[in-house]
């Protein structure tokens, strides 16, 4: 019996994890593979941190601090308090339980395992049955340009709370990065659907799409490429997407998102509040699905996942 094709979701950040959870509620675990951005990863206080992988992993394990959008529920901060007492850095909050994840990951690396193998072992330990795949095992690091300085991503995103306007983004190491083995295999296995989650197109989705060979392989898939707009009614639900679009001189709207993705996607899911912009998007040759894309609770996440699945069948 041929293995049923998997839905392939490309995810980064908080919005991505929400739809990933909706898809996990909709689909049997063996029919969902989530590829997460790893260009936000960095080594901090000696710990290898993979924010977008961990946000999806904790979310699917039912352990995440949903209000915060990252990290674990019921977290304690003894390590941070002790670090502060020693005059160490506490701008990037590492919870005591979260540190166990980073320590396990570092031990796997020390044993010579790849990021994708380490991720599979962490998911197994936490009971996550869906396949969570890092986009690459190589080091790709996002930097953003503000005024005349290049900032590392977490410095911009967390330490400076996305305040500076940015004019340029670069992904160091991208030219020599390869898709992870499982990512390549998922692309070769003819996915049943390809869904770009409502993540930041510039710093969460782009790194995944820019890995050499990924875009051509995505376009070779029979499944349509469908994205969910991270912009609703001219605003980003969370994070710096809107301010980045301003900095990059793009219209902060679903049309702006459609235009950015126009050479990649076949369809765009937009919120009902943006229904009046559907025609302009369809004029670009992109099919539009109108749905409630703001995910405030578990039911919203499942509903949006269902809309994406149905939309995929309309091509
Ligand atoms: N985001 C914050 O705004 N403040 C933090 O202190 C913070 C700590 C943190 C620790 C582990 C982790 O996996 C994520 C963490 N994040 C924090 C979120 C992270 O910066 C973002 O989720 C991604 O990098 C962007 O999607």
Tab-separated table of C-alpha atoms and ligand atoms in Angstrom:
chain	number	residue	atom	x	y	z
A	1	UNK	CA	0.000	0.000	0.000
A	2	UNK	CA	1.635	3.244	-1.057
A	3	UNK	CA	2.267	5.617	1.807
A	4	UNK	CA	-0.286	8.440	1.680
A	5	UNK	CA	1.331	11.669	0.521
A	6	UNK	CA	1.974	14.198	3.246
A	7	UNK	CA	0.804	17.771	3.501
A	8	UNK	CA	3.983	19.879	3.493
A	9	UNK	CA	3.725	23.040	5.604
A	10	UNK	CA	6.459	25.693	5.563
A	11	UNK	CA	6.506	27.476	8.897
A	12	UNK	CA	8.347	30.042	10.959
A	13	UNK	CA	7.503	32.027	14.038
A	14	UNK	CA	4.301	32.204	16.007
A	15	UNK	CA	1.755	32.409	13.166
A	16	UNK	CA	3.288	29.369	11.527
A	17	UNK	CA	3.045	27.304	14.690
A	18	UNK	CA	-0.648	28.149	15.089
A	19	UNK	CA	-1.558	26.864	11.639
A	20	UNK	CA	0.758	23.879	12.144
A	21	UNK	CA	-1.367	22.997	15.173
A	22	UNK	CA	-4.546	23.396	13.125
A	23	UNK	CA	-3.146	21.072	10.467
A	24	UNK	CA	-2.073	18.609	13.183
A	25	UNK	CA	-5.661	18.558	14.454
A	26	UNK	CA	-7.004	18.040	10.906
A	27	UNK	CA	-4.652	15.370	9.600
A	28	UNK	CA	-3.408	11.982	10.816
A	29	UNK	CA	0.122	12.523	12.217
A	30	UNK	CA	1.813	10.575	9.406
A	31	UNK	CA	0.246	12.900	6.807
A	32	UNK	CA	1.767	16.146	8.020
A	33	UNK	CA	5.360	17.303	7.597
A	34	UNK	CA	6.336	20.772	8.809
A	35	UNK	CA	9.505	22.410	7.510
A	36	UNK	CA	10.664	25.139	9.895
A	37	UNK	CA	12.934	28.098	9.302
A	38	UNK	CA	16.327	27.816	11.008
A	39	UNK	CA	17.803	31.182	10.018
A	40	UNK	CA	16.743	32.609	13.426
A	41	UNK	CA	18.907	30.000	15.151
A	42	UNK	CA	21.869	31.183	17.175
A	43	UNK	CA	24.189	30.066	19.924
A	44	UNK	CA	23.407	32.048	23.074
A	45	UNK	CA	25.202	31.646	26.429
A	46	UNK	CA	26.643	28.459	24.942
A	47	UNK	CA	23.239	26.999	24.046
A	48	UNK	CA	22.181	26.191	20.442
A	49	UNK	CA	18.743	27.828	20.207
A	50	UNK	CA	16.354	26.955	17.347
A	51	UNK	CA	13.347	29.203	18.005
A	52	UNK	CA	11.136	28.266	15.058
A	53	UNK	CA	11.724	24.531	15.451
A	54	UNK	CA	11.111	24.699	19.206
A	55	UNK	CA	7.967	26.835	18.878
A	56	UNK	CA	6.402	24.238	16.548
A	57	UNK	CA	7.689	21.295	18.630
A	58	UNK	CA	6.368	22.681	21.919
A	59	UNK	CA	3.074	23.662	20.266
A	60	UNK	CA	2.483	20.187	18.786
A	61	UNK	CA	3.521	18.609	22.109
A	62	UNK	CA	0.905	20.743	23.889
A	63	UNK	CA	3.630	22.237	26.077
A	64	UNK	CA	3.922	25.735	24.664
A	65	UNK	CA	3.249	29.015	26.395
A	66	UNK	CA	0.493	29.921	23.944
A	67	UNK	CA	0.009	33.521	25.099
A	68	UNK	CA	3.724	34.269	24.813
A	69	UNK	CA	3.989	32.507	21.437
A	70	UNK	CA	7.344	30.933	22.343
A	71	UNK	CA	8.867	28.836	25.105
A	72	UNK	CA	7.167	26.490	27.527
A	73	UNK	CA	4.132	26.828	29.759
A	74	UNK	CA	4.755	26.651	33.538
A	75	UNK	CA	8.324	27.754	32.953
A	76	UNK	CA	10.654	28.853	35.774
A	77	UNK	CA	13.492	31.347	35.466
A	78	UNK	CA	16.080	30.383	38.127
A	79	UNK	CA	18.876	30.230	35.547
A	80	UNK	CA	18.015	33.713	34.275
A	81	UNK	CA	17.857	35.118	37.818
A	82	UNK	CA	21.215	33.550	38.689
A	83	UNK	CA	22.701	34.776	35.404
A	84	UNK	CA	21.490	38.315	36.174
A	85	UNK	CA	23.099	38.120	39.645
A	86	UNK	CA	26.376	37.321	37.878
A	87	UNK	CA	25.971	40.264	35.513
A	88	UNK	CA	25.284	37.963	32.542
A	89	UNK	CA	22.991	38.614	29.574
A	90	UNK	CA	19.281	38.191	30.248
A	91	UNK	CA	17.754	40.071	27.272
A	92	UNK	CA	17.051	36.741	25.588
A	93	UNK	CA	14.994	34.798	28.105
A	94	UNK	CA	16.048	31.161	28.504
A	95	UNK	CA	13.688	29.297	30.839
A	96	UNK	CA	14.925	26.452	33.023
A	97	UNK	CA	12.950	23.768	31.176
A	98	UNK	CA	13.749	25.306	27.796
A	99	UNK	CA	17.455	25.007	28.642
A	100	UNK	CA	17.017	21.241	28.895
A	101	UNK	CA	16.011	21.257	25.212
A	102	UNK	CA	19.042	23.322	24.192
A	103	UNK	CA	21.345	21.153	26.306
A	104	UNK	CA	19.986	17.953	24.729
A	105	UNK	CA	20.410	19.498	21.273
A	106	UNK	CA	24.007	20.450	22.063
A	107	UNK	CA	24.728	16.920	23.275
A	108	UNK	CA	23.319	15.498	20.032
A	109	UNK	CA	25.544	17.889	18.081
A	110	UNK	CA	28.540	16.819	20.210
A	111	UNK	CA	27.709	13.205	19.232
A	112	UNK	CA	27.946	14.299	15.600
A	113	UNK	CA	24.206	14.218	14.886
A	114	UNK	CA	22.668	16.680	12.436
A	115	UNK	CA	20.032	19.245	13.402
A	116	UNK	CA	17.363	17.146	11.688
A	117	UNK	CA	18.357	14.028	13.614
A	118	UNK	CA	18.487	15.988	16.872
A	119	UNK	CA	15.047	17.451	16.108
A	120	UNK	CA	13.596	13.985	15.412
A	121	UNK	CA	14.947	12.681	18.746
A	122	UNK	CA	13.610	15.690	20.677
A	123	UNK	CA	10.185	15.294	19.001
A	124	UNK	CA	10.172	11.590	19.823
A	125	UNK	CA	10.982	12.339	23.467
A	126	UNK	CA	8.140	14.894	23.650
A	127	UNK	CA	5.637	12.627	21.892
A	128	UNK	CA	5.324	14.752	18.738
A	129	UNK	CA	4.234	12.317	16.002
A	130	UNK	CA	4.132	14.762	13.065
A	131	UNK	CA	7.376	15.108	11.118
A	132	UNK	CA	9.170	18.350	12.087
A	133	UNK	CA	11.966	19.121	9.666
A	134	UNK	CA	14.618	21.862	9.813
A	135	UNK	CA	14.935	23.523	6.395
A	136	UNK	CA	18.673	22.743	6.372
A	137	UNK	CA	21.366	21.172	8.551
A	138	UNK	CA	23.758	23.923	7.494
A	139	UNK	CA	24.201	27.256	9.243
A	140	UNK	CA	22.138	30.044	7.718
A	141	UNK	CA	21.879	33.270	9.746
A	142	UNK	CA	19.543	36.163	9.110
A	143	UNK	CA	20.827	39.697	9.498
A	144	UNK	CA	18.837	42.887	9.030
A	145	UNK	CA	20.217	46.241	7.961
A	146	UNK	CA	19.190	49.258	10.042
A	147	UNK	CA	20.531	52.714	9.181
A	148	UNK	CA	24.109	51.736	8.523
A	149	UNK	CA	24.550	48.699	10.744
A	150	UNK	CA	23.821	45.011	10.144
A	151	UNK	CA	22.121	43.395	13.173
A	152	UNK	CA	21.921	39.696	13.975
A	153	UNK	CA	18.300	38.636	13.865
A	154	UNK	CA	17.657	38.040	17.591
A	155	UNK	CA	19.412	41.287	18.460
A	156	UNK	CA	16.923	43.112	16.215
A	157	UNK	CA	13.891	40.988	17.054
A	158	UNK	CA	14.299	40.578	20.824
A	159	UNK	CA	16.935	42.931	22.202
A	160	UNK	CA	15.769	45.882	20.133
A	161	UNK	CA	12.139	44.691	20.041
A	162	UNK	CA	11.928	45.248	16.246
A	163	UNK	CA	12.107	49.032	16.840
A	164	UNK	CA	14.639	49.969	14.124
A	165	UNK	CA	13.301	50.314	10.576
A	166	UNK	CA	15.117	47.881	8.315
A	167	UNK	CA	16.040	48.460	4.690
A	168	UNK	CA	17.666	45.153	3.776
A	169	UNK	CA	17.776	41.514	4.875
A	170	UNK	CA	20.489	38.943	4.196
A	171	UNK	CA	20.907	35.266	4.965
A	172	UNK	CA	24.541	34.515	5.677
A	173	UNK	CA	25.577	31.037	4.523
A	174	UNK	CA	22.582	30.647	2.191
A	175	UNK	CA	24.603	30.126	-0.988
A	176	UNK	CA	26.227	26.968	0.382
A	177	UNK	CA	23.235	25.608	2.290
A	178	UNK	CA	21.559	22.351	1.253
A	179	UNK	CA	18.002	21.293	2.056
A	180	UNK	CA	17.900	18.839	4.958
A	181	UNK	CA	17.627	15.186	3.888
A	182	UNK	CA	14.043	14.937	5.111
A	183	UNK	CA	13.112	18.204	3.352
A	184	UNK	CA	14.525	16.889	0.076
A	185	UNK	CA	12.696	13.586	0.597
A	186	UNK	CA	9.402	15.364	1.327
A	187	UNK	CA	9.756	17.386	-1.887
A	188	UNK	CA	10.560	14.261	-3.910
A	189	UNK	CA	7.604	12.362	-2.413
A	190	UNK	CA	5.004	14.486	-4.248
A	191	UNK	CA	3.276	16.207	-1.288
A	192	UNK	CA	-0.537	16.140	-1.253
A	193	UNK	CA	-0.519	19.895	-0.554
A	194	UNK	CA	2.068	22.633	-0.010
A	195	UNK	CA	1.036	25.271	2.494
A	196	UNK	CA	3.055	28.379	3.328
A	197	UNK	CA	1.913	29.282	6.843
A	198	UNK	CA	1.059	32.879	7.874
A	199	UNK	CA	4.642	33.558	8.893
A	200	UNK	CA	6.760	36.595	8.148
A	201	UNK	CA	7.487	36.303	4.394
A	202	UNK	CA	10.882	38.022	4.663
A	203	UNK	CA	12.569	36.398	7.665
A	204	UNK	CA	10.564	33.199	8.210
A	205	UNK	CA	9.440	31.985	4.768
A	206	UNK	CA	12.099	33.441	2.487
A	207	UNK	CA	14.991	31.606	4.174
A	208	UNK	CA	13.236	28.310	3.446
A	209	UNK	CA	12.475	29.214	-0.192
A	210	UNK	CA	15.913	30.674	-0.859
A	211	UNK	CA	17.830	27.483	-0.074
A	212	UNK	CA	19.426	26.505	-3.399
A	213	UNK	CA	17.286	23.925	-5.290
A	214	UNK	CA	14.215	24.325	-3.043
A	215	UNK	CA	12.127	26.627	-5.239
A	216	UNK	CA	12.638	24.579	-8.433
A	217	UNK	CA	11.790	21.391	-6.518
A	218	UNK	CA	8.674	23.020	-5.007
A	219	UNK	CA	7.506	24.131	-8.457
A	220	UNK	CA	8.036	20.639	-9.856
A	221	UNK	CA	5.512	19.278	-7.353
A	222	UNK	CA	2.042	18.629	-8.781
A	223	UNK	CA	0.429	20.102	-5.649
A	224	UNK	CA	-0.414	23.817	-5.852
A	225	UNK	CA	1.555	26.153	-3.595
A	226	UNK	CA	-0.871	27.929	-1.290
A	227	UNK	CA	0.053	30.660	1.187
A	228	UNK	CA	-1.919	32.164	4.056
A	229	UNK	CA	-1.471	35.920	4.275
A	230	UNK	CA	0.254	37.075	7.490
A	231	UNK	CA	-1.213	40.542	6.875
A	232	UNK	CA	-4.859	41.120	7.793
A	233	UNK	CA	-6.541	44.446	7.094
A	234	UNK	CA	-3.192	46.208	6.690
A	235	UNK	CA	-1.742	44.841	9.923
A	236	UNK	CA	0.449	41.964	11.004
A	237	UNK	CA	-1.133	39.865	13.732
A	238	UNK	CA	2.197	39.598	15.519
A	239	UNK	CA	5.791	40.532	14.887
A	240	UNK	CA	7.524	42.896	12.488
A	241	UNK	CA	5.960	41.899	9.135
A	242	UNK	CA	4.123	45.210	8.657
A	243	UNK	CA	7.077	47.380	9.689
A	244	UNK	CA	9.376	45.326	7.449
A	245	UNK	CA	7.037	45.859	4.499
A	246	UNK	CA	7.166	49.606	5.189
A	247	UNK	CA	10.957	49.493	5.450
A	248	UNK	CA	11.124	47.510	2.208
A	249	UNK	CA	8.732	50.046	0.617
A	250	UNK	CA	5.981	47.527	-0.067
A	251	UNK	CA	2.247	48.153	0.392
A	252	UNK	CA	1.239	46.729	3.784
A	253	UNK	CA	-1.710	44.762	2.447
A	254	UNK	CA	-2.728	41.349	1.149
A	255	UNK	CA	-2.007	42.714	-2.340
A	256	UNK	CA	1.510	43.532	-1.151
A	257	UNK	CA	1.885	39.961	0.127
A	258	UNK	CA	0.458	38.497	-3.131
A	259	UNK	CA	2.858	40.624	-5.138
A	260	UNK	CA	5.815	39.482	-3.040
A	261	UNK	CA	4.870	35.824	-3.515
A	262	UNK	CA	3.588	36.232	-7.080
A	263	UNK	CA	6.277	34.108	-8.775
A	264	UNK	CA	5.902	31.351	-6.207
A	265	UNK	CA	2.303	30.764	-5.161
A	266	UNK	CA	-0.772	29.492	-6.992
A	267	UNK	CA	-3.200	30.571	-4.291
A	268	UNK	CA	-3.480	32.966	-1.363
A	269	UNK	CA	-5.803	32.642	1.626
A	270	UNK	CA	-6.875	36.093	2.826
A	271	UNK	CA	-9.038	37.219	5.711
A	272	UNK	CA	-12.687	38.087	5.158
A	273	UNK	CA	-11.820	41.673	6.140
A	274	UNK	CA	-9.700	41.868	2.970
A	275	UNK	CA	-12.316	40.375	0.617
A	276	UNK	CA	-12.456	43.637	-1.364
A	277	UNK	CA	-8.849	43.047	-2.491
A	278	UNK	CA	-9.507	39.577	-3.920
A	279	UNK	CA	-10.027	40.832	-7.486
A	280	UNK	CA	-6.691	42.652	-7.566
A	281	UNK	CA	-4.949	39.477	-6.416
A	282	UNK	CA	-6.771	37.270	-8.922
A	283	UNK	CA	-5.709	39.727	-11.634
A	284	UNK	CA	-2.131	38.592	-10.876
A	285	UNK	CA	-3.131	35.022	-11.731
A	286	UNK	CA	-3.290	33.978	-8.072
A	287	UNK	CA	-6.433	32.184	-6.877
A	288	UNK	CA	-7.933	33.599	-3.692
A	289	UNK	CA	-9.669	31.843	-0.809
A	290	UNK	CA	-11.450	34.064	1.695
A	291	UNK	CA	-11.501	32.734	5.264
A	292	UNK	CA	-11.207	33.876	8.852
A	293	UNK	CA	-7.431	33.821	9.164
A	294	UNK	CA	-7.093	35.272	12.661
A	295	UNK	CA	-6.477	32.273	14.913
A	296	UNK	CA	-7.589	33.231	18.430
A	297	UNK	CA	-8.388	29.717	19.641
A	298	UNK	CA	-7.968	26.067	18.777
A	299	UNK	CA	-11.164	25.963	16.700
A	300	UNK	CA	-9.945	28.889	14.559
A	301	UNK	CA	-6.703	26.995	13.884
A	302	UNK	CA	-8.581	23.865	12.809
A	303	UNK	CA	-11.029	25.874	10.676
A	304	UNK	CA	-8.194	27.649	8.852
A	305	UNK	CA	-6.420	24.334	8.291
A	306	UNK	CA	-9.636	22.928	6.788
A	307	UNK	CA	-9.959	25.972	4.493
A	308	UNK	CA	-6.368	25.448	3.305
A	309	UNK	CA	-7.014	21.758	2.670
A	310	UNK	CA	-10.236	22.471	0.755
A	311	UNK	CA	-8.538	25.271	-1.194
A	312	UNK	CA	-5.804	22.873	-2.258
A	313	UNK	CA	-8.469	20.725	-3.923
A	314	UNK	CA	-9.886	23.623	-5.960
A	315	UNK	CA	-6.931	23.747	-8.359
B	1	LIG	N1	11.195	36.198	21.963
B	1	LIG	C1	11.180	37.355	22.705
B	1	LIG	O1	10.537	38.327	22.288
B	1	LIG	N2	11.873	37.456	23.879
B	1	LIG	C2	12.619	36.445	24.367
B	1	LIG	O2	13.250	36.591	25.415
B	1	LIG	C3	12.640	35.201	23.635
B	1	LIG	C4	13.347	34.084	24.105
B	1	LIG	C5	13.259	32.881	23.372
B	1	LIG	C6	13.878	31.719	23.845
B	1	LIG	C7	13.791	30.539	23.135
B	1	LIG	C8	13.073	30.484	21.928
B	1	LIG	O3	12.966	29.329	21.246
B	1	LIG	C9	12.434	31.631	21.439
B	1	LIG	C10	12.532	32.840	22.166
B	1	LIG	N3	11.888	33.991	21.702
B	1	LIG	C11	11.906	35.143	22.434
B	1	LIG	C12	11.152	34.000	20.438
B	1	LIG	C13	12.058	34.105	19.233
B	1	LIG	O4	12.908	35.205	19.280
B	1	LIG	C14	11.154	34.167	18.003
B	1	LIG	O5	10.172	33.196	18.174
B	1	LIG	C15	11.764	33.797	16.676
B	1	LIG	O6	13.084	33.956	16.588
B	1	LIG	C16	11.012	34.583	15.619
B	1	LIG	O7	10.018	33.799	15.149
